[in-house]
Short mmCIF file of C-alpha atoms in Angstrom, two decimals:
data_model
loop_
_atom_site.label_atom_id
_atom_site.label_comp_id
_atom_site.label_asym_id
_atom_site.label_seq_id
_atom_site.Cartn_x
_atom_site.Cartn_y
_atom_site.Cartn_z
CA MET A 5 83.83 122.73 80.50
CA SER A 6 84.40 121.09 77.11
CA GLY A 7 85.71 117.55 76.76
CA PRO A 8 85.94 114.83 79.41
CA GLN A 9 87.08 115.92 82.87
CA ARG A 10 90.40 114.55 84.11
CA ILE A 11 90.27 112.56 87.36
CA VAL A 12 93.61 111.62 88.93
CA VAL A 13 93.63 109.10 91.78
CA VAL A 14 96.79 109.08 93.93
CA GLY A 15 97.08 105.67 95.56
CA GLY A 16 95.88 102.20 94.58
CA GLY A 17 94.89 100.93 98.01
CA TYR A 18 91.41 100.54 99.48
CA VAL A 19 90.23 104.06 98.69
CA GLY A 20 92.06 104.49 95.41
CA MET A 21 91.12 101.17 93.84
CA TYR A 22 87.51 101.09 95.02
CA THR A 23 86.93 104.71 93.98
CA ALA A 24 88.38 104.14 90.51
CA LEU A 25 86.50 100.84 90.16
CA ARG A 26 83.16 102.51 90.93
CA LEU A 27 83.90 105.51 88.74
CA GLN A 28 84.71 103.40 85.69
CA LYS A 29 81.32 101.72 86.10
CA LYS A 30 79.34 104.92 86.67
CA LEU A 31 80.98 107.37 84.24
CA SER A 32 81.24 107.13 80.48
CA ALA A 33 84.43 107.80 78.54
CA GLY A 34 82.94 111.04 77.26
CA GLU A 35 82.39 112.33 80.81
CA ALA A 36 85.79 111.72 82.38
CA THR A 37 89.18 110.06 82.06
CA ILE A 38 90.52 108.25 85.13
CA THR A 39 94.24 107.89 85.92
CA VAL A 40 95.50 105.92 88.93
CA VAL A 41 99.06 106.49 90.20
CA ASP A 42 100.68 104.08 92.67
CA PRO A 43 104.24 102.78 93.29
CA GLN A 44 102.90 99.21 93.05
CA PRO A 45 100.78 97.91 90.16
CA ASN A 46 98.53 96.04 92.57
CA MET A 47 96.30 96.50 95.60
CA THR A 48 97.09 94.48 98.75
CA TYR A 49 94.24 93.24 100.94
CA GLN A 50 96.13 93.74 104.19
CA PRO A 51 93.79 91.89 106.62
CA PHE A 52 94.90 88.66 104.93
CA LEU A 53 98.62 89.33 105.34
CA PRO A 54 98.89 87.44 108.68
CA GLU A 55 97.39 84.33 107.06
CA ALA A 56 99.67 84.76 104.06
CA ALA A 57 102.66 84.96 106.39
CA ALA A 58 101.47 81.86 108.26
CA GLY A 59 101.01 79.74 105.13
CA SER A 60 97.20 79.53 105.11
CA ILE A 61 96.84 81.67 101.97
CA GLU A 62 99.08 81.87 98.92
CA PRO A 63 100.64 85.39 99.08
CA ARG A 64 99.81 86.15 95.44
CA HIS A 65 96.12 85.66 96.23
CA VAL A 66 95.97 88.63 98.62
CA VAL A 67 96.98 91.13 95.92
CA VAL A 68 94.77 92.41 93.10
CA PRO A 69 96.41 93.54 89.83
CA LEU A 70 95.22 97.10 89.22
CA ARG A 71 95.42 96.93 85.43
CA LYS A 72 93.33 93.75 85.37
CA VAL A 73 90.58 95.28 87.50
CA LEU A 74 90.66 98.88 86.28
CA ARG A 75 90.39 98.12 82.57
CA LYS A 76 88.85 101.50 81.71
CA CYS A 77 91.45 103.46 83.70
CA THR A 78 95.04 104.42 82.98
CA VAL A 79 97.33 102.93 85.64
CA LEU A 80 100.73 104.60 86.10
CA THR A 81 103.38 102.82 88.17
CA GLY A 82 105.14 105.64 89.95
CA ARG A 83 105.16 107.91 92.95
CA VAL A 84 103.54 111.34 93.27
CA SER A 85 106.18 113.66 94.72
CA THR A 86 104.30 116.98 94.81
CA VAL A 87 100.79 118.35 94.54
CA ASP A 88 100.22 121.86 93.19
CA ALA A 89 96.60 122.54 94.07
CA GLY A 90 96.76 126.05 92.65
CA ARG A 91 97.80 124.94 89.17
CA LYS A 92 95.91 121.63 89.52
CA ILE A 93 98.98 119.55 88.66
CA VAL A 94 100.68 116.58 90.33
CA THR A 95 104.29 115.58 89.66
CA VAL A 96 104.79 111.86 89.03
CA LEU A 97 108.13 110.09 89.53
CA PRO A 98 108.02 106.95 87.34
CA VAL A 99 109.95 103.79 88.14
CA GLU A 100 112.48 104.84 85.51
CA GLY A 101 112.80 108.06 83.59
CA LEU A 102 112.21 111.74 84.26
CA PRO A 103 109.44 113.27 86.41
CA THR A 104 106.30 114.23 84.54
CA GLU A 105 103.52 116.69 85.33
CA LEU A 106 99.98 115.37 85.29
CA PRO A 107 97.13 117.92 85.14
CA TYR A 108 93.76 117.21 86.72
CA ASP A 109 90.28 118.63 87.15
CA HIS A 110 89.53 116.42 90.16
CA LEU A 111 92.22 114.91 92.40
CA VAL A 112 91.63 112.01 94.81
CA LEU A 113 94.42 112.07 97.38
CA ALA A 114 94.52 108.56 98.85
CA PRO A 115 98.15 107.48 99.37
CA GLY A 116 97.16 105.70 102.58
CA ALA A 117 99.43 105.28 105.58
CA VAL A 118 103.00 104.26 106.37
CA ALA A 119 104.42 102.50 109.40
CA ARG A 120 104.77 104.63 112.50
CA THR A 121 108.31 104.22 113.78
CA LEU A 122 110.09 105.53 116.85
CA PRO A 123 113.75 106.44 117.47
CA VAL A 124 114.62 103.01 118.83
CA PRO A 125 118.32 102.07 118.45
CA GLY A 126 118.65 99.10 116.07
CA LEU A 127 115.11 99.31 114.67
CA ALA A 128 116.22 99.97 111.08
CA GLU A 129 118.72 97.09 111.15
CA CYS A 130 116.81 94.46 113.14
CA GLY A 131 113.13 95.31 112.90
CA ILE A 132 110.86 93.59 110.38
CA GLY A 133 108.00 95.69 109.05
CA PHE A 134 104.66 94.12 108.26
CA GLY A 135 102.54 96.00 105.76
CA SER A 136 103.15 94.40 102.37
CA VAL A 137 102.96 90.99 100.75
CA GLY A 138 106.74 91.07 100.38
CA GLY A 139 107.06 91.59 104.12
CA ALA A 140 104.69 88.68 104.77
CA ILE A 141 106.73 86.34 102.56
CA HIS A 142 109.97 87.47 104.17
CA LEU A 143 108.59 86.99 107.67
CA ARG A 144 107.42 83.44 106.97
CA ASN A 145 110.77 82.49 105.43
CA HIS A 146 112.60 84.11 108.33
CA VAL A 147 110.63 82.34 111.09
CA LEU A 148 111.00 78.95 109.41
CA SER A 149 114.72 79.55 108.87
CA ARG A 150 115.11 80.23 112.60
CA LEU A 151 113.62 76.82 113.32
CA ASP A 152 116.17 75.30 110.95
CA VAL A 153 119.01 77.10 112.74
CA ALA A 154 117.81 76.01 116.18
CA SER A 155 117.35 72.42 115.04
CA THR A 156 120.90 72.09 113.72
CA THR A 157 122.91 73.76 116.50
CA ASP A 158 124.12 72.50 119.85
CA ASP A 159 124.85 76.00 121.14
CA PRO A 160 122.14 76.73 123.75
CA ALA A 161 122.57 80.51 123.47
CA LEU A 162 122.23 80.43 119.67
CA ARG A 163 119.19 78.15 119.92
CA ARG A 164 117.53 80.36 122.52
CA ARG A 165 118.12 83.46 120.38
CA ALA A 166 116.81 81.77 117.23
CA LEU A 167 113.64 80.60 118.99
CA THR A 168 112.79 83.96 120.57
CA PHE A 169 110.15 85.86 118.59
CA VAL A 170 109.08 89.40 119.48
CA VAL A 171 106.11 91.36 118.11
CA VAL A 172 105.89 95.06 118.99
CA GLY A 173 102.36 96.48 118.93
CA GLY A 174 99.05 95.13 120.26
CA GLY A 175 96.67 96.39 117.59
CA TYR A 176 94.93 94.17 115.05
CA ALA A 177 98.02 93.62 112.93
CA GLY A 178 100.20 92.78 115.92
CA ILE A 179 97.71 90.44 117.58
CA GLU A 180 96.89 88.56 114.37
CA VAL A 181 100.47 88.10 113.18
CA PHE A 182 101.45 87.08 116.73
CA GLY A 183 98.80 84.36 116.89
CA GLU A 184 99.11 83.15 113.29
CA LEU A 185 102.90 82.86 113.30
CA GLU A 186 102.95 80.98 116.60
CA ASP A 187 100.40 78.56 115.15
CA MET A 188 102.53 78.06 112.04
CA ALA A 189 105.74 77.59 114.04
CA ARG A 190 104.05 75.01 116.28
CA ALA A 191 102.90 73.09 113.21
CA ALA A 192 106.38 73.28 111.68
CA LEU A 193 107.93 71.76 114.84
CA ARG A 194 106.59 68.38 113.73
CA GLN A 195 109.41 68.39 111.18
CA HIS A 196 112.00 69.19 113.86
CA PRO A 197 112.11 66.31 116.36
CA ARG A 198 114.98 67.97 118.25
CA LEU A 199 112.75 70.92 119.17
CA SER A 200 109.66 71.25 121.34
CA GLU A 201 107.05 73.94 121.92
CA LYS A 202 108.67 74.76 125.27
CA ASP A 203 111.86 75.78 123.46
CA MET A 204 110.08 78.69 121.76
CA ARG A 205 109.53 82.06 123.40
CA TRP A 206 106.88 84.38 121.96
CA VAL A 207 106.71 87.92 123.35
CA LEU A 208 104.15 90.62 122.51
CA VAL A 209 105.11 94.12 123.67
CA GLU A 210 102.45 96.85 123.97
CA ALA A 211 103.08 100.31 125.43
CA ALA A 212 99.42 100.85 126.41
CA ASP A 213 97.63 99.10 129.24
CA ARG A 214 95.53 96.95 126.87
CA VAL A 215 95.45 95.39 123.41
CA LEU A 216 92.89 95.85 120.62
CA PRO A 217 91.64 99.34 121.57
CA GLU A 218 88.73 98.97 119.09
CA VAL A 219 86.98 96.26 121.16
CA SER A 220 85.56 96.33 124.67
CA PRO A 221 87.93 95.90 127.65
CA SER A 222 86.45 92.48 128.45
CA MET A 223 87.19 91.20 124.94
CA ALA A 224 90.71 92.65 125.12
CA ASP A 225 91.25 90.86 128.44
CA TYR A 226 89.94 87.63 126.93
CA THR A 227 92.40 87.97 124.05
CA VAL A 228 95.33 88.42 126.43
CA GLY A 229 94.17 85.47 128.52
CA ARG A 230 93.91 83.15 125.52
CA LEU A 231 97.37 84.08 124.29
CA ARG A 232 98.93 83.60 127.71
CA LYS A 233 97.20 80.24 128.07
CA ARG A 234 99.12 79.14 124.97
CA GLY A 235 102.36 79.98 126.78
CA MET A 236 102.86 83.28 124.97
CA GLU A 237 104.03 86.36 126.87
CA VAL A 238 101.94 89.54 126.61
CA LEU A 239 103.69 92.50 128.21
CA LEU A 240 101.41 95.52 128.67
CA GLY A 241 102.61 98.95 129.72
CA THR A 242 105.98 98.03 128.28
CA ARG A 243 108.05 99.46 125.45
CA VAL A 244 111.13 98.43 123.50
CA SER A 245 113.87 100.95 124.26
CA ALA A 246 116.63 99.28 122.18
CA MET A 247 117.27 96.34 119.87
CA ASP A 248 120.87 96.86 118.76
CA GLY A 249 122.22 93.69 117.19
CA GLY A 250 119.06 91.84 118.17
CA HIS A 251 119.61 92.56 121.88
CA VAL A 252 116.16 93.62 123.03
CA VAL A 253 115.80 95.95 125.99
CA LEU A 254 112.31 96.33 127.49
CA THR A 255 111.42 99.09 129.93
CA PRO A 256 108.17 100.05 131.68
CA SER A 257 106.04 102.37 129.55
CA MET A 258 105.39 105.92 130.70
CA LEU A 259 101.71 105.41 129.81
CA ASP A 260 100.94 102.92 132.52
CA PRO A 261 103.97 101.46 134.31
CA ALA A 262 101.79 99.46 136.71
CA SER A 263 100.33 97.29 133.95
CA GLY A 264 103.62 95.99 132.62
CA SER A 265 106.84 94.66 134.05
CA SER A 266 108.31 96.78 136.84
CA GLU A 267 111.91 95.90 135.96
CA GLU A 268 113.97 96.29 132.85
CA ASP A 269 114.24 93.07 130.87
CA GLU A 270 116.92 92.18 128.34
CA PHE A 271 117.28 89.24 126.00
CA ASP A 272 118.46 88.35 122.50
CA ALA A 273 116.07 87.66 119.62
CA ASP A 274 116.56 87.02 115.92
CA THR A 275 112.97 87.97 115.08
CA ILE A 276 111.53 91.39 115.97
CA VAL A 277 108.32 92.34 114.12
CA TRP A 278 107.30 96.00 114.27
CA THR A 279 103.54 96.64 114.10
CA ALA A 280 103.31 99.66 116.40
CA GLY A 281 100.69 101.55 114.44
CA VAL A 282 100.62 103.64 111.27
CA LYS A 283 100.64 107.33 110.36
CA ALA A 284 99.40 109.30 107.38
CA ASN A 285 101.55 109.19 104.26
CA PRO A 286 103.98 112.17 104.34
CA LEU A 287 102.65 113.27 100.94
CA ALA A 288 99.59 114.66 102.70
CA ALA A 289 101.66 117.01 104.87
CA ARG A 290 104.04 118.20 102.15
CA SER A 291 101.25 118.79 99.63
CA GLY A 292 100.55 122.25 101.06
CA LEU A 293 96.98 121.23 101.86
CA PRO A 294 95.51 121.78 105.35
CA VAL A 295 96.41 118.94 107.72
CA ASP A 296 95.62 118.16 111.35
CA ALA A 297 98.07 117.44 114.17
CA ARG A 298 98.55 113.88 112.88
CA GLY A 299 99.38 114.95 109.35
CA ARG A 300 96.01 113.96 107.88
CA VAL A 301 94.36 116.09 105.21
CA GLN A 302 91.39 117.97 106.66
CA CYS A 303 88.15 117.19 104.83
CA ASP A 304 84.53 118.22 105.08
CA PRO A 305 81.78 115.57 105.50
CA GLU A 306 81.46 115.35 101.69
CA LEU A 307 85.13 114.22 101.53
CA ARG A 308 86.33 117.42 99.85
CA VAL A 309 89.65 118.80 101.08
CA ILE A 310 88.96 122.09 102.85
CA GLY A 311 90.10 125.12 100.88
CA ALA A 312 91.30 123.20 97.81
CA ASP A 313 89.19 123.30 94.67
CA GLY A 314 88.73 119.91 93.03
CA VAL A 315 90.71 117.96 95.66
CA TRP A 316 89.11 115.04 97.51
CA SER A 317 90.47 112.61 100.07
CA ALA A 318 89.53 109.62 102.23
CA GLY A 319 91.06 106.72 104.10
CA ASP A 320 94.03 106.67 106.46
CA CYS A 321 95.51 109.96 105.20
CA ALA A 322 92.27 111.94 105.65
CA ALA A 323 90.64 113.51 108.71
CA VAL A 324 86.97 113.02 107.86
CA PRO A 325 84.37 114.31 110.36
CA ASP A 326 82.52 111.47 112.07
CA LEU A 327 78.79 112.15 111.69
CA SER A 328 77.75 108.98 113.52
CA ALA A 329 77.00 108.72 117.22
CA SER A 330 80.41 107.23 118.07
CA GLY A 331 81.57 110.35 119.86
CA LEU A 332 84.77 110.60 117.80
CA SER A 333 85.61 113.89 116.12
CA VAL A 334 86.97 112.17 112.99
CA CYS A 335 86.60 108.69 111.52
CA ALA A 336 89.08 106.12 112.76
CA PRO A 337 91.68 104.89 110.23
CA SER A 338 90.31 101.45 109.35
CA ALA A 339 89.53 99.36 106.29
CA GLN A 340 85.87 99.42 107.27
CA HIS A 341 85.74 103.19 106.84
CA ALA A 342 88.04 103.24 103.80
CA VAL A 343 85.89 100.92 101.69
CA ARG A 344 82.68 102.78 102.53
CA GLN A 345 84.25 106.21 102.09
CA ALA A 346 85.42 105.14 98.64
CA LYS A 347 81.83 104.43 97.61
CA VAL A 348 80.62 107.84 98.79
CA LEU A 349 83.65 109.54 97.25
CA ALA A 350 83.02 107.94 93.86
CA ASP A 351 79.35 108.91 93.96
CA ASN A 352 80.23 112.49 94.95
CA LEU A 353 82.79 112.73 92.14
CA ARG A 354 80.21 111.51 89.66
CA ALA A 355 77.77 114.12 90.98
CA ALA A 356 80.42 116.84 90.72
CA VAL A 357 81.24 115.89 87.13
CA ARG A 358 77.54 116.09 86.26
CA GLY A 359 76.95 119.28 88.24
CA ARG A 360 74.73 117.66 90.86
CA PRO A 361 74.73 118.00 94.67
CA VAL A 362 76.95 115.78 96.81
CA ARG A 363 76.22 114.04 100.11
CA GLY A 364 78.08 113.64 103.39
CA TYR A 365 79.73 110.44 104.62
CA ARG A 366 78.02 108.80 107.57
CA HIS A 367 78.73 105.30 108.83
CA LYS A 368 78.29 103.79 112.25
CA HIS A 369 81.03 101.37 113.26
CA VAL A 370 79.48 97.89 113.19
CA GLY A 371 82.20 96.11 115.15
CA SER A 372 85.50 94.34 114.87
CA VAL A 373 86.82 90.85 114.20
CA ALA A 374 90.30 89.43 114.81
CA SER A 375 91.99 86.07 114.35
CA LEU A 376 94.18 84.58 117.08
CA GLY A 377 95.38 81.71 114.95
CA LEU A 378 93.74 78.70 113.31
CA HIS A 379 90.19 78.18 114.66
CA LYS A 380 90.68 80.89 117.30
CA GLY A 381 89.40 84.45 117.28
CA VAL A 382 87.46 87.29 118.89
CA ALA A 383 84.61 89.33 117.43
CA GLU A 384 82.34 92.13 118.57
CA VAL A 385 79.65 92.98 116.02
CA TYR A 386 76.57 95.13 116.76
CA GLY A 387 77.24 94.62 120.46
CA ILE A 388 77.31 90.82 120.15
CA ARG A 389 80.52 89.28 121.46
CA LEU A 390 81.85 86.01 120.07
CA ARG A 391 84.91 84.01 121.04
CA GLY A 392 86.79 81.00 119.77
CA PHE A 393 85.76 79.12 116.63
CA LEU A 394 82.62 81.16 115.83
CA ALA A 395 84.57 84.42 116.04
CA TRP A 396 87.32 82.98 113.84
CA LEU A 397 84.74 81.81 111.29
CA LEU A 398 83.07 85.23 111.28
CA HIS A 399 86.48 86.84 110.77
CA ARG A 400 87.07 84.74 107.66
CA LEU A 401 83.57 85.23 106.25
CA TYR A 402 83.68 89.00 106.74
CA HIS A 403 87.05 89.46 105.07
CA LEU A 404 86.12 87.06 102.29
CA SER A 405 83.15 89.32 101.54
CA ARG A 406 85.44 92.38 101.52
CA VAL A 407 88.32 91.10 99.38
CA PRO A 408 87.80 92.53 95.87
CA THR A 409 86.95 90.50 92.75
CA LEU A 410 85.39 87.05 92.44
CA ASN A 411 88.71 85.77 91.13
CA ARG A 412 90.46 86.47 94.44
CA LYS A 413 87.55 85.18 96.53
CA VAL A 414 87.68 81.82 94.72
CA ARG A 415 91.45 81.56 95.09
CA VAL A 416 91.33 82.37 98.81
CA VAL A 417 88.59 79.80 99.46
CA GLY A 418 90.63 77.26 97.51
CA ASP A 419 93.64 77.97 99.74
CA TRP A 420 91.53 77.48 102.86
CA VAL A 421 90.17 74.16 101.59
CA LEU A 422 93.65 72.89 100.76
CA THR A 423 94.93 74.02 104.15
CA PHE A 424 92.05 72.21 105.88
CA PHE A 425 92.87 68.89 104.20
CA CYS A 426 96.64 69.22 103.73
CA GLY A 427 97.68 71.51 106.58
CA ARG A 428 99.58 74.78 106.48
CA GLU A 429 102.33 75.33 103.95
CA VAL A 430 105.50 75.47 106.07
CA VAL A 431 108.16 75.42 103.36
CA SER A 432 110.76 78.16 103.56
CA LEU A 433 111.85 79.67 100.25
CA GLY A 434 114.39 82.09 101.62
CA GLN A 435 116.51 81.83 98.48
CA VAL A 436 113.92 83.82 96.52
CA GLU A 437 114.93 86.91 98.50
CA HIS A 438 118.53 86.64 97.24
CA PRO A 439 118.22 84.65 94.01
CA ARG A 440 121.62 85.73 92.63
CA ARG A 441 123.68 85.15 95.78
CA ASP A 442 124.79 81.59 94.91
CA TRP A 443 125.36 82.56 91.28
CA ALA A 444 127.49 85.55 92.30
CA ALA A 445 129.54 83.33 94.62
CA ILE A 446 130.26 80.89 91.79
CA VAL A 447 131.33 83.68 89.45
CA ALA A 448 133.49 85.29 92.15
CA GLU A 449 135.23 81.97 92.84
CA VAL A 450 136.13 81.56 89.17
CA GLU A 451 137.40 85.13 88.90
CA SER A 452 139.51 84.85 92.06
CA ASN A 453 141.09 81.50 91.12
CA PRO A 454 142.85 81.68 87.76
CA GLN A 455 143.67 77.94 87.94
CA ILE A 456 140.03 77.10 87.32
CA THR A 457 139.65 76.48 83.61
CA VAL A 458 136.56 77.54 81.77
CA PRO A 459 135.41 74.89 79.26
CA LYS A 460 135.24 75.99 75.65
CA PRO A 461 131.83 76.24 74.02
CA PHE A 462 130.49 73.00 72.57
CA SER A 463 130.59 72.76 68.79
CA GLY A 464 129.11 70.28 66.37
CA THR A 465 132.56 68.90 65.50
CA ASP A 466 133.25 67.78 69.09
CA ARG A 467 132.82 64.10 69.69
#
């Protein structure tokens, strides 16, 4: 083949960014051109989102600008709508303008995952998703605003509703945001003398009979025990059947009714955070490529999509055979696998460009770490189980080593140092979500009241 080969990377998350970053270091401009397509011009380090929501880390420091990191790549801000593997073309929908066709020689399909939702009445209107830095900022502003509402009302029903916080999902995201937000809210209560910790109600709802399925049962039980000791409710074997207008209805789960509440429970809540798992990006299923029952693209151990010439995949949207001794048929969707798969994928792409043999992906799961709030955590690494402060410290050190670029590492450490000496940042900036609302109200008032006179422009002759 004459001329540089065209590599198109769909997705700028863990797999997309790390693959492109390694390729731009390993391949020369004469060997290949690299184009990255993503709806956002940055990569979000999602394990730090709970701390960003809780005010321990500045939200801008958990995102990495793609154009700043991928200097030798072309970054297109847009969404890939279709993949034509036969013609080797992807269709890109830019932020503005007409769709364009982008040809490729090698395609890396890594759009990641989206939130897994259920047909729960009221979820779209009342649920708060948690998978982006924008969602983390919104959640922090929302929780702090509820404390303001509760502190300034004498209506007991309104106060009880404002101070009831529900998190749906007992995986890593749910457990960490549950613990971090409760820690932040407790710290913020020092500014609200009319409120006390007993006024708040924190409820974690999990349909399964345990939390954190990636760790051992004993560590999961320890996590539940620590949360309940803080006065937080953990309801296992329970699901949310409705949340219309913020009226939450809990019912026993069909998975294990004995482990949860045996009676239906109803209450009102202003804050309902949905973290009940993720699913493969729909692009994988509608691409016409082979997918499994969960909508993940089927790959061989070398990360090539089965039956599609020049198409590769990895991460949450890919079903990659697990060659380790874990007993799983495919690799679990986790950041630990995604980062390591990206390295193998980049090396295999480089080998394919140069006509050399590729290798299979093999990685044994080393363990898991989770934060339960400031100075609290659980960890299980290489069979060693840690709890409390040491686990929390290991959680921070591990993710600090994983967050990309020295620039972001320094900024995150700086945030932690400032938080240690100055405390969490508990200022609500809810107005940034609707910056034109007050302006629009002023303009509307002038337009609706003709008696309001508009001053004439100032001129140099006025005295």
